[in-house]
Amino acid sequence: MVKPTVHDIAKEAGVSLATVDRVLNARPGVREKTIAKVQAAVEKIGYVRDTNAANLARQKLYRFAFVLPEGPSQFTDTVKAGLGEVVSSQLVDRVAIKVLTVPSYDPHAVVRSLQTINAARYDGVALMVPETPQIRDAISHLKEEGLAVVTMVSDLPHSTRDYFVGVNSIAAGRTAGLLMGRFLPGGGEVLVVTNSLRSRDSLERRLGFDAVVAEGFPKLSVLPTVESFDDPARLPDVIKDVVKTRPNLVGVYSMGFGNTAVLSALRETGRLSDLTVIMHELTPAVRQALVDNEVAAVITQNVGHLVRSAIRVLRGLCDQQPIYDAQERIRIEIVLRENLPY
Amino acid sequence: MVKPTVHDIAKEAGVSLATVDRVLNARPGVREKTIAKVQAAVEKIGYVRDTNAANLARQKLYRFAFVLPEGPSQFTDTVKAGLGEVVSSQLVDRVAIKVLTVPSYDPHAVVRSLQTINAARYDGVALMVPETPQIRDAISHLKEEGLAVVTMVSDLPHSTRDYFVGVNSIAAGRTAGLLMGRFLPGGGEVLVVTNSLRSRDSLERRLGFDAVVAEGFPKLSVLPTVESFDDPARLPDVIKDVVKTRPNLVGVYSMGFGNTAVLSALRETGRLSDLTVIMHELTPAVRQALVDNEVAAVITQNVGHLVRSAIRVLRGLCDQQPIYDAQERIRIEIVLRENLPY
DNA sequence: TCATAAATGAGGTACGTACCTCTTGTCAAG
DNA sequence: CTTGACAAGAGGTACGTACCTCATTTATGA
């Protein structure tokens, strides 16, 4: 009762090894009838391809480019770290990964960077970029070149990308809204801070947040979004102003960019300890704030999963294999002070 | 710049392939100096063992037994499903897994079952069993036979088991306590329900829960634990009684066994919608209750991770390889209505 | 019925590692 | 100077799959 091999299939189906190989690897030159015969044999003896041997034999190298926003973002750093770990730890093998950083606030620069990517040097691309028409065009171009394209974290649904890897931002916003409402049954005003609502995920988070609060927590009123527009220096004054002029402010929802700046601004107002703060993305600064009881909860996604999923999907696309959506779904994680991962 | 192989090490270190092999696989017959030379070469050229080739070459099969509690437990069912998935999906290969179910309430039966496990048929065992002296002895016996032994979900810290795979129950209890406190800033009485405090994880959850409530939420008072002692029929009456006689009851913390019974008992009291309910383990019934807004939050652990981790650890133990604790740490997940995994 | 193309067979090599045997070299104790 | 133990080299086979070439069979259409 050992594990059956291709030889066993050949014997069972009464064909040669070469034919079995052709069927298994979907190569041409086999009659329909013979294909069926081989597949029946596979079913019957329960053959499963030995991926170790297969990977060893097919000395293929997948060359993927990861396009990430540049600049001092702790979240992006985490993603880069995750990528580095994945590559070094051999958890995913036969992949060569090149990280390209682009100034995400400058769509033209992003496009220029995407234009340097071509089929001669890469088999696939993972993108963490904003949503603009130019970038959508650049993605179309990449697809025409024959590259596999996935978007990460923030999607570009109306582009020709093959797949999106990341959490449902609306659900993430809804989760934040639910937590905020549950934490503040007495009601009051909630401030929402983000980098820019031009970024799709921010917008969707806000939508989800508002929807849940409106449905379930009428005592809570959500103030208009404060945007930093990629300039963290802009935030402190606005935040301080809101905190000062709004005595009923009870909560702050920071949607994930410039969390460090948001935190220090809040600290300066001296009212941080009275506020229920919920943030996105578990970066080092946010983690510390959680430990210090400054932040009530963090909504995050596991970057390790994110990165591995992107790689799996890219590989699947290159091999024209089906993608199991269920396996690629990234969880919306809730982190409190007491369940901080080590 | 291709991936270096053992041949490259041999060339770099100026030794033969056989010697490199001896060093890499820690076989005897190599001088200290030579070992150092080879290791230096490995470092220098950045060699990493090709696990595909290694696994292919070493045609070893790991035979593991999983001992799980029998009976109609939704949680156990989930674990079994996870095991089935792992085995079938080839995510972990070269492992043959046999599931043994035991009546966990009968330590003697558990011991008898463990006695059927021997080194001739298995290389390792994963146990999900209660903590009794007899079972500890049985574990010692398994270790003497030379088997790798890991405990899952609930630990037996004073046994000779090699490793524990699961969450820190105290932290899980603390997380539940923190959520309960945050959800109920007005204070009131909280009922705690469990199967039995004889089970180590239940006891620790309770400890963690109480600690956080005492530290941070003085307005909350935790009532004595209600135990079902493996008899779900016992619960309804007690629960109904408490709910009836305690007008200040605001929350219920169910620590993970018989959640279905707890839920239906609470439903019958008609006060479920006024209560903040927190439960452990995301089973189908609990999931539905979450969707229906009957349960506020669920603390759970990813059984997929749990099972894969157990297998990884068992394999590492068989190979006498170091175990990376950080990788094997199971997260304490918080699930609300809005971040339910699909 | 034969030419031609398509389908299949036979047999090989390669991937990188594990593990085996047999041989040669080295060095020190007797 | 031998003996023996140990270190190291040389060279092999095996794992299961991918992919290649070349020969041969079978089917198809004129």
XYZ file of C-alpha atoms (C1' of nucleotides) in Angstrom:
744
model
C 0.000 0.000 0.000
C 2.654 2.520 -0.886
C 1.943 5.745 -2.625
C 1.157 5.112 -6.278
C 3.421 6.665 -8.894
C 3.154 7.460 -12.563
C 4.404 3.977 -13.298
C 1.443 2.515 -11.504
C -0.914 4.617 -13.560
C 0.771 3.460 -16.732
C 0.376 -0.146 -15.704
C -3.207 0.342 -14.595
C -4.245 2.213 -17.717
C -2.289 -0.079 -20.005
C -0.404 2.750 -21.641
C 3.175 3.893 -21.606
C 4.755 6.251 -19.164
C 5.124 8.897 -21.816
C 1.408 8.946 -22.420
C 0.632 9.218 -18.752
C 3.023 12.092 -18.587
C 1.356 13.791 -21.528
C -2.029 13.485 -19.920
C -0.921 14.609 -16.507
C 0.810 17.664 -17.875
C -1.895 18.432 -20.404
C 0.450 18.143 -23.330
C -1.034 17.551 -26.782
C -0.926 14.364 -28.767
C -3.250 12.096 -26.848
C -6.646 10.850 -27.960
C -9.667 11.773 -25.883
C -10.313 8.126 -25.204
C -6.809 7.549 -23.942
C -6.965 10.646 -21.766
C -10.118 9.294 -20.187
C -8.471 5.930 -19.653
C -5.524 7.494 -17.881
C -7.709 9.734 -15.781
C -9.799 6.760 -14.771
C -6.658 4.972 -13.661
C -5.597 8.022 -11.685
C -8.963 8.066 -9.957
C -8.969 4.371 -9.338
C -5.598 3.998 -7.698
C -5.773 7.413 -6.091
C -2.675 8.860 -7.585
C -1.524 12.227 -6.358
C 1.400 13.958 -7.942
C 4.427 14.017 -5.696
C 5.006 17.716 -5.564
C 8.493 17.275 -4.201
C 9.604 15.261 -7.147
C 7.657 17.419 -9.567
C 9.184 20.618 -8.294
C 12.574 19.057 -8.388
C 12.213 17.832 -11.918
C 10.637 20.926 -13.382
C 13.462 23.270 -12.632
C 11.257 26.236 -13.182
C 11.834 29.523 -11.478
C 8.979 31.924 -10.993
C 10.094 35.512 -11.182
C 7.739 37.836 -9.405
C 7.909 41.570 -8.847
C 6.274 43.137 -5.817
C 5.430 46.778 -6.282
C 5.073 48.479 -2.920
C 4.698 52.091 -1.884
C 7.925 53.726 -0.825
C 8.358 56.026 2.098
C 8.469 55.527 5.835
C 5.384 53.416 6.251
C 5.516 50.899 9.044
C 2.935 48.773 7.321
C 4.909 48.577 4.124
C 7.966 47.708 6.160
C 6.059 44.827 7.675
C 5.089 43.604 4.241
C 8.702 43.800 3.109
C 9.808 41.922 6.180
C 7.192 39.284 5.479
C 8.421 38.948 1.937
C 11.983 38.598 3.089
C 11.000 35.927 5.536
C 9.038 33.968 2.993
C 11.869 34.057 0.509
C 14.583 33.117 2.958
C 12.678 30.452 4.827
C 12.114 28.294 1.770
C 8.460 27.991 2.691
C 7.725 28.911 -0.859
C 10.350 27.763 -3.249
C 11.316 28.235 -6.835
C 10.344 31.866 -6.619
C 12.626 34.811 -7.124
C 11.159 37.997 -5.755
C 12.152 41.509 -6.574
C 10.683 44.355 -4.582
C 10.127 47.624 -6.406
C 9.189 50.629 -4.341
C 7.280 53.455 -5.931
C 6.089 56.825 -4.664
C 2.448 55.860 -4.417
C 1.238 59.453 -4.284
C 2.598 60.027 -7.795
C 0.614 57.917 -10.268
C 2.963 58.838 -13.104
C 5.949 57.510 -11.240
C 4.030 54.348 -10.490
C 3.232 53.935 -14.158
C 6.861 54.519 -15.133
C 7.887 51.861 -12.700
C 5.298 49.418 -14.008
C 6.553 50.053 -17.519
C 9.970 48.733 -16.582
C 8.348 45.389 -15.850
C 8.188 43.054 -18.804
C 7.657 39.441 -19.607
C 11.326 38.893 -20.347
C 12.245 39.468 -16.736
C 9.137 38.582 -14.792
C 6.386 36.011 -14.792
C 4.074 37.904 -12.497
C 3.513 41.060 -10.497
C 1.887 41.817 -7.174
C 0.744 45.390 -6.791
C 0.020 47.541 -3.791
C -0.865 50.755 -5.588
C -3.607 53.367 -5.612
C -6.438 53.380 -8.064
C -6.052 55.747 -11.008
C -6.889 55.438 -14.698
C -3.226 55.556 -15.694
C -2.387 52.706 -13.393
C -5.302 50.704 -14.710
C -3.886 51.185 -18.195
C -0.457 50.091 -17.054
C -2.012 46.943 -15.648
C -3.700 46.242 -18.957
C -0.330 46.537 -20.583
C 1.210 44.074 -18.168
C -1.577 41.628 -18.915
C -1.030 42.040 -22.653
C 2.590 41.155 -22.089
C 1.330 37.929 -20.596
C 2.213 38.538 -16.972
C 0.115 37.382 -14.062
C -1.114 40.366 -12.084
C -2.545 40.424 -8.591
C -3.461 43.384 -6.456
C -2.744 43.331 -2.750
C -4.397 45.013 0.233
C -6.176 47.607 -1.898
C -7.920 46.428 -5.027
C -8.411 47.854 -8.502
C -11.625 46.048 -9.337
C -12.165 47.654 -12.719
C -8.726 46.813 -14.027
C -7.701 43.652 -15.820
C -5.804 42.285 -12.811
C -6.260 38.554 -12.366
C -6.895 38.455 -8.664
C -7.135 40.451 -5.491
C -5.419 39.284 -2.334
C -6.485 41.020 0.811
C -9.352 41.534 3.156
C -12.742 42.818 2.300
C -12.299 46.436 3.337
C -15.983 46.993 3.883
C -16.088 44.086 6.304
C -12.963 45.416 8.022
C -14.651 48.807 8.453
C -17.806 47.106 9.704
C -15.769 45.195 12.257
C -14.216 48.417 13.488
C -17.648 50.011 13.659
C -19.069 47.133 15.631
C -16.221 47.227 18.114
C -16.523 50.981 18.498
C -20.244 50.737 19.088
C -19.903 47.911 21.581
C -17.102 49.655 23.445
C -19.109 52.880 23.678
C -22.669 51.986 24.607
C -23.090 55.454 26.080
C -22.692 57.082 22.700
C -20.873 60.270 21.715
C -18.866 61.544 18.797
C -16.308 59.550 16.836
C -13.479 60.976 14.786
C -12.303 59.129 11.693
C -8.787 59.725 10.433
C -7.222 58.463 7.244
C -4.597 59.215 4.700
C -6.901 59.783 1.817
C -10.316 58.659 0.787
C -9.035 58.474 -2.765
C -7.547 55.150 -1.793
C -10.153 52.497 -2.325
C -9.601 50.562 0.874
C -9.930 53.667 3.022
C -13.154 54.601 1.350
C -14.584 51.154 1.796
C -13.548 50.960 5.415
C -15.317 54.208 6.044
C -18.424 52.939 4.283
C -18.485 49.789 6.368
C -17.821 51.680 9.578
C -20.591 54.166 8.941
C -23.059 51.504 7.924
C -22.658 49.508 11.126
C -22.769 52.563 13.338
C -25.885 53.837 11.591
C -27.607 50.456 11.797
C -26.744 49.490 15.299
C -25.490 52.393 17.344
C -27.694 55.464 16.933
C -26.163 57.114 19.995
C -22.849 57.345 18.177
C -22.319 60.141 15.685
C -19.453 59.917 13.249
C -17.683 63.161 12.372
C -16.466 63.900 8.844
C -13.255 62.142 7.880
C -9.973 63.924 8.508
C -7.544 63.238 5.686
C -3.806 63.694 5.794
C -3.161 63.432 2.054
C 0.184 61.696 2.462
C 1.443 64.484 4.658
C 1.579 63.348 8.273
C 2.515 66.886 9.279
C -0.958 68.000 8.398
C -2.668 65.745 10.901
C -1.674 66.924 14.375
C -3.257 70.366 14.146
C -6.535 69.112 12.790
C -6.730 66.342 15.347
C -5.900 68.643 18.213
C -8.485 71.078 16.984
C -11.211 68.458 16.858
C -10.343 67.089 20.264
C -10.387 70.563 21.753
C -13.643 71.742 20.224
C -15.577 68.539 20.660
C -16.176 67.769 24.309
C -18.419 64.872 23.354
C -15.657 63.108 21.449
C -15.388 59.585 22.795
C -13.714 57.595 20.049
C -11.134 57.773 17.291
C -10.970 55.439 14.313
C -7.702 55.620 12.429
C -7.929 53.777 9.160
C -4.363 52.805 8.746
C -1.911 55.399 7.486
C 0.179 57.589 9.696
C -0.956 55.857 12.842
C 2.179 56.985 14.593
C 1.394 60.623 13.856
C -2.204 60.175 14.954
C -1.103 58.659 18.213
C 1.357 61.393 19.082
C -1.155 64.081 18.224
C -3.694 62.453 20.486
C -1.141 62.127 23.248
C -0.445 65.835 23.098
C -4.087 66.669 23.674
C -3.915 64.908 27.000
C -7.268 63.254 26.410
C -5.988 60.008 24.946
C -6.788 58.014 28.060
C -10.455 59.034 27.855
C -10.777 58.074 24.201
C -11.541 54.699 22.715
C -9.086 54.374 19.874
C -9.359 51.745 17.154
C -6.718 51.473 14.470
C -5.809 49.388 11.475
C -2.627 47.398 10.962
C -0.521 46.095 13.792
C 2.726 47.995 13.326
C 5.332 48.304 16.080
C 4.112 51.725 17.233
C 0.500 50.573 17.325
C 1.516 47.476 19.169
C 3.195 49.496 21.860
C 0.158 51.745 22.148
C -1.964 48.651 22.621
C 0.296 47.424 25.392
C 0.150 50.852 27.028
C -3.640 50.801 26.928
C -3.718 53.811 24.660
C -5.388 51.898 21.877
C -8.420 49.747 22.563
C -8.303 47.478 19.551
C -6.487 46.964 16.303
C -7.961 45.517 13.131
C -5.232 43.881 11.153
C -4.407 41.328 8.540
C -1.616 38.822 8.751
C 1.024 40.051 6.349
C 2.633 36.644 6.281
C -0.576 35.144 4.964
C -1.007 38.050 2.608
C 2.378 37.597 1.035
C 2.200 33.825 0.854
C -1.243 34.020 -0.642
C -0.089 36.471 -3.296
C 2.761 34.152 -4.218
C 0.521 31.097 -4.323
C -1.972 32.883 -6.519
C 0.710 34.197 -8.865
C 2.137 30.738 -9.201
C -1.283 29.261 -9.821
C -1.917 31.841 -12.497
C 1.405 31.102 -14.189
C 0.580 27.406 -14.226
C -2.976 28.123 -15.334
C -4.207 26.210 -12.362
C -7.468 26.920 -10.576
C -7.296 29.116 -7.517
C -9.066 28.022 -4.373
C -10.672 31.209 -3.186
C -11.381 29.799 0.236
C -7.724 29.155 0.844
C -6.697 32.619 -0.284
C -9.111 34.512 1.882
C -7.305 36.695 4.375
C -8.844 36.979 7.813
C -9.781 40.199 9.486
C -7.982 39.893 12.772
C -8.924 41.705 15.926
C -6.089 42.323 18.311
C -6.546 43.515 21.858
C -3.990 43.977 24.566
C -4.505 40.452 25.835
C -4.295 38.505 22.600
C -1.295 40.226 21.089
C 0.704 37.736 19.064
C 4.179 37.333 20.489
C 23.804 33.146 -9.570
C 21.802 29.957 -9.360
C 20.930 28.276 -6.132
C 24.027 26.643 -4.646
C 24.005 22.888 -4.154
C 25.963 20.428 -2.082
C 28.435 20.217 -4.933
C 29.168 23.896 -4.623
C 29.825 23.497 -0.937
C 32.188 20.643 -1.631
C 34.088 22.750 -4.136
C 34.109 25.770 -1.867
C 35.250 23.852 1.192
C 37.718 21.745 -0.758
C 36.286 18.474 0.439
C 34.376 15.677 -1.167
C 30.667 15.431 -1.559
C 30.517 12.591 0.911
C 32.061 14.719 3.602
C 29.674 17.552 2.972
C 26.854 15.083 3.256
C 28.202 13.780 6.547
C 28.418 17.251 7.967
C 25.003 18.361 6.730
C 23.326 15.300 8.142
C 25.349 15.277 11.316
C 26.755 11.840 10.660
C 29.946 10.823 12.473
C 33.372 10.470 10.984
C 34.382 14.047 10.346
C 37.049 16.062 12.132
C 35.980 19.188 13.980
C 38.170 21.259 11.742
C 36.606 19.854 8.612
C 33.131 20.358 9.972
C 33.962 23.991 10.575
C 35.348 24.305 7.080
C 32.184 22.927 5.546
C 29.961 25.071 7.695
C 31.947 28.119 6.727
C 31.446 27.268 3.074
C 27.728 26.828 3.684
C 27.606 30.253 5.283
C 29.691 31.860 2.616
C 27.811 30.724 -0.428
C 24.487 30.801 1.347
C 23.522 27.228 0.817
C 20.064 26.139 1.832
C 19.011 22.549 1.648
C 16.522 21.891 -1.121
C 13.752 20.356 0.879
C 12.070 18.978 -2.202
C 15.071 16.978 -3.167
C 15.791 16.025 0.419
C 12.290 14.767 1.026
C 12.375 12.904 -2.208
C 15.654 11.234 -1.453
C 14.911 10.286 2.113
C 11.897 8.118 1.467
C 10.650 8.294 4.987
C 7.068 8.027 6.092
C 5.985 9.519 9.374
C 3.235 7.586 11.099
C 1.307 9.667 13.574
C -1.677 8.849 15.751
C -4.111 11.550 16.816
C -6.010 10.727 19.971
C -9.184 12.781 20.172
C -12.173 12.694 22.496
C -15.138 10.808 21.113
C -18.730 11.865 21.357
C -20.817 14.555 19.750
C -18.522 17.502 20.228
C -18.669 20.068 17.506
C -15.176 21.222 18.322
C -13.712 17.753 17.991
C -15.542 17.368 14.716
C -13.858 20.510 13.480
C -10.486 19.138 14.452
C -11.193 15.896 12.649
C -12.278 17.795 9.580
C -9.083 19.827 9.737
C -7.023 16.663 9.955
C -8.804 15.166 6.988
C -8.192 18.268 4.970
C -4.532 18.412 5.812
C -4.004 14.785 4.925
C -5.900 14.902 1.668
C -4.576 18.211 0.441
C -0.959 17.115 0.442
C -0.038 20.297 2.264
C 1.916 18.111 4.612
C 3.398 15.084 2.960
C 5.058 11.877 3.915
C 2.746 11.590 6.893
C 0.229 8.867 7.540
C -2.321 9.832 10.121
C -4.576 7.589 12.148
C -7.285 9.097 14.302
C -8.177 7.278 17.498
C -11.209 8.426 19.423
C -11.448 7.800 23.125
C -14.132 8.467 25.729
C -12.332 11.343 27.372
C -14.427 11.188 30.540
C -13.079 7.722 31.260
C -9.352 7.952 32.013
C -9.016 4.174 32.079
C -10.367 3.854 28.579
C -8.002 6.578 27.451
C -5.100 4.704 28.974
C -6.169 1.449 27.357
C -6.265 3.224 24.038
C -2.842 4.742 24.556
C -1.481 1.317 25.368
C -2.379 0.098 21.922
C 0.007 2.637 20.502
C 3.536 1.420 20.085
C 6.731 2.287 18.314
C 6.298 -0.509 15.807
C 3.273 1.163 14.298
C 3.741 4.836 15.063
C 6.470 7.437 15.156
C 4.513 9.986 17.117
C 1.264 10.805 18.884
C -0.789 13.937 19.286
C -3.057 13.920 22.296
C -6.192 15.831 23.171
C -6.909 14.263 26.529
C -7.690 15.314 30.090
C -5.121 15.505 32.823
C -5.009 12.537 35.164
C -2.169 10.653 36.812
C -2.917 7.501 34.827
C -2.739 9.351 31.564
C 0.512 10.963 32.597
C 1.888 7.488 33.212
C 0.688 6.307 29.839
C 2.507 9.240 28.255
C 5.692 8.285 30.057
C 5.320 4.837 28.627
C 4.915 6.195 25.112
C 8.046 8.267 25.569
C 9.956 5.226 26.794
C 8.921 3.446 23.644
C 10.629 6.275 21.793
C 7.590 7.990 20.348
C 7.264 11.716 19.919
C 4.386 13.009 22.009
C 2.641 16.338 21.763
C -0.412 17.554 23.607
C -2.989 19.629 21.795
C -5.429 22.288 22.975
C -5.202 21.281 26.631
C -1.766 20.628 28.057
C -0.358 18.152 30.559
C 2.569 20.226 31.723
C 3.817 17.814 34.343
C 3.959 14.865 31.998
C 6.889 13.867 29.839
C 5.217 15.072 26.618
C 7.649 16.771 24.278
C 5.601 19.767 23.299
C 2.295 21.511 23.695
C 0.468 22.875 20.683
C -2.324 25.256 21.456
C -3.104 28.627 22.825
C -2.146 29.947 26.183
C -5.404 29.352 28.014
C -4.740 32.043 30.569
C -4.289 34.592 27.802
C -7.450 33.320 26.119
C -9.354 33.805 29.361
C -7.826 37.252 29.789
C -8.939 38.167 26.294
C -12.463 37.086 27.087
C -12.359 39.066 30.313
C -11.138 42.179 28.569
C -13.865 41.953 25.953
C -16.514 41.377 28.586
C -15.298 44.367 30.579
C -15.144 46.606 27.574
C -18.560 45.548 26.347
C -20.114 46.145 29.746
C -18.766 49.418 31.095
C -21.887 49.775 33.248
C -20.953 46.707 35.280
C -23.174 43.936 36.625
C -22.928 40.232 37.223
C -21.317 37.717 34.903
C -22.029 34.012 34.784
C -19.261 31.605 33.836
C -20.188 28.208 32.409
C -17.903 25.298 31.635
C -17.794 21.591 31.330
C -15.472 20.995 34.190
C -12.764 22.883 35.969
C -10.878 19.624 36.220
C -9.844 20.224 32.682
C -6.720 22.309 32.704
C -7.646 24.714 29.941
C -10.970 25.549 31.549
C -9.333 26.278 34.835
C -6.749 28.510 33.236
C -9.320 30.373 31.191
C -11.240 31.087 34.331
C -8.081 32.305 36.062
C -7.267 34.662 33.229
C -10.822 35.893 32.987
C -11.054 36.632 36.682
C -7.680 38.319 36.770
C -8.534 40.819 34.059
C -11.952 41.560 35.450
C -10.530 42.101 38.918
C -7.724 44.330 37.640
C -9.631 46.444 35.218
C -13.356 46.202 35.694
C -14.333 46.545 39.342
C -17.944 47.178 38.437
C -18.216 43.635 37.104
C -18.716 40.789 39.535
C -18.084 37.259 38.401
C -20.367 34.563 39.797
C -19.093 31.098 40.740
C -18.501 28.774 37.816
C -21.331 26.504 36.718
C -19.999 23.118 35.650
C -21.787 20.577 33.521
C -19.471 17.624 34.204
C -19.818 16.156 30.734
C -23.559 16.056 31.100
C -25.164 18.764 29.005
C -28.527 17.861 30.472
C -27.410 19.265 33.767
C -26.842 22.778 32.467
C -30.242 24.169 31.450
C -31.803 24.102 34.883
C -28.863 25.727 36.607
C -28.555 28.389 33.945
C -32.242 29.164 34.000
C -32.139 29.373 37.749
C -29.252 31.852 37.758
C -30.809 33.992 35.065
C -34.094 34.085 36.951
C -32.684 34.892 40.362
C -30.068 37.378 39.261
C -31.648 40.516 37.859
C -28.239 42.151 37.649
C -26.880 39.477 35.326
C -25.468 41.190 32.260
C -23.008 38.737 30.794
C -22.351 35.055 30.222
C -18.952 33.537 29.545
C -19.102 30.004 28.217
C -15.696 28.413 28.207
C -16.137 26.008 25.394
C -17.981 22.771 26.032
C -21.639 22.267 25.436
C -22.059 25.688 23.882
C -25.113 24.476 22.051
C -26.805 23.484 25.314
C -25.843 26.761 26.943
C -27.320 28.702 24.065
C -30.632 26.904 24.063
C -30.955 27.247 27.823
C -30.341 30.973 27.545
C -32.846 31.243 24.739
C -35.499 29.648 26.880
C -35.051 32.269 29.587
C -36.057 34.938 27.113
C -33.311 37.230 28.338
C -30.673 36.272 25.801
C -31.001 39.495 23.858
C -30.179 41.528 26.978
C -27.097 39.493 27.799
C -23.587 39.906 26.487
C -22.472 36.390 25.677
C -18.865 35.424 24.992
C -17.974 31.878 24.027
C -15.008 29.774 23.047
C -14.534 27.858 19.803
C -16.251 28.769 16.580
C -18.441 25.737 15.975
C -21.391 25.798 13.562
C -23.954 26.440 16.301
C -21.908 29.246 17.793
C -21.369 30.696 14.381
C -25.096 30.862 13.780
C -25.640 32.476 17.161
C -23.058 35.095 16.224
C -24.850 35.826 12.990
C -28.137 36.096 14.876
C -26.617 38.581 17.288
C -27.162 36.245 20.186
C -23.480 35.971 20.914
C -21.328 39.078 21.135
C -17.929 37.551 20.556
C -16.191 34.243 20.160
C -12.658 33.444 21.205
C -11.285 30.720 19.018
C -8.224 29.078 17.616
C -7.680 28.070 14.043
C -7.933 24.300 13.994
C -6.154 24.166 10.663
C -3.139 25.850 12.194
C -3.451 23.680 15.251
C -3.341 20.462 13.284
C -0.588 21.541 10.929
C 1.467 22.772 13.822
C 1.083 19.474 15.634
C 2.245 17.617 12.551
C 5.192 19.940 12.004
C 6.256 19.580 15.612
C 5.906 15.800 15.556
C 7.991 15.631 12.438
C 10.603 17.941 13.914
C 10.758 15.775 16.999
C 11.203 12.614 14.929
C 14.056 14.242 13.054
C 15.510 15.643 16.253
C 15.359 19.053 14.730
C 14.887 22.243 16.688
C 11.351 23.569 16.948
C 10.747 27.202 16.229
C 8.375 28.163 19.005
C 7.425 31.388 17.308
C 6.163 29.541 14.274
C 4.159 27.084 16.317
C 2.360 29.638 18.409
C -1.371 29.500 17.810
C -3.173 32.807 17.774
C -6.059 33.660 20.003
C -8.621 34.797 17.491
C -11.501 37.077 18.252
C -14.513 36.643 16.027
C -17.414 39.062 15.921
C -20.411 39.081 13.661
C -18.660 41.282 11.139
C -15.356 39.460 10.784
C -16.672 35.938 10.557
C -14.480 33.900 8.254
C -16.405 32.694 5.256
C -4.507 0.917 -50.525
C -1.328 3.909 -49.537
C 0.400 8.303 -47.965
C 0.338 11.100 -44.163
C -0.479 12.725 -39.817
C -1.531 11.763 -35.294
C -0.945 8.861 -31.285
C 1.851 6.150 -28.560
C 5.965 3.566 -26.956
C 10.720 2.983 -25.486
C 14.345 4.724 -23.332
C 16.912 8.083 -21.891
C 18.728 12.312 -18.815
C 18.136 15.635 -15.334
C 16.821 17.754 -10.855
C 19.391 17.847 -5.642
C 19.743 15.118 -1.822
C 20.339 10.795 1.013
C 22.732 7.007 1.827
C 25.578 3.129 0.578
C 30.155 0.680 -0.249
C 34.782 0.549 -1.101
C 39.162 2.696 -1.119
C 42.816 5.672 0.261
C 45.158 8.706 3.402
C 46.821 9.994 8.158
C 48.551 9.474 12.514
C 49.794 7.568 16.705
C 50.380 3.675 19.840
C 52.638 -0.612 20.289
C 57.376 -0.885 11.069
C 53.155 -2.657 11.633
C 48.472 -2.263 13.109
C 44.295 -0.231 13.671
C 41.251 3.424 14.116
C 39.488 7.150 12.185
C 38.939 10.753 8.419
C 38.005 11.556 3.909
C 37.419 10.567 -1.022
C 35.369 8.380 -5.076
C 31.656 6.689 -7.160
C 27.628 4.784 -7.242
C 22.112 4.155 -6.851
C 17.691 5.711 -5.579
C 13.653 8.812 -4.968
C 9.339 10.425 -8.554
C 8.591 13.531 -11.984
C 9.475 16.401 -16.236
C 10.810 16.578 -20.598
C 13.361 15.149 -24.561
C 14.295 12.260 -28.824
C 13.410 8.795 -31.884
C 11.029 4.850 -33.412
C 6.809 2.630 -34.183
C 1.978 1.894 -34.344
C -2.677 3.393 -35.408
C -6.140 6.171 -37.512
C -7.712 9.159 -41.308
C -8.726 10.653 -45.750
C -8.062 10.559 -50.719
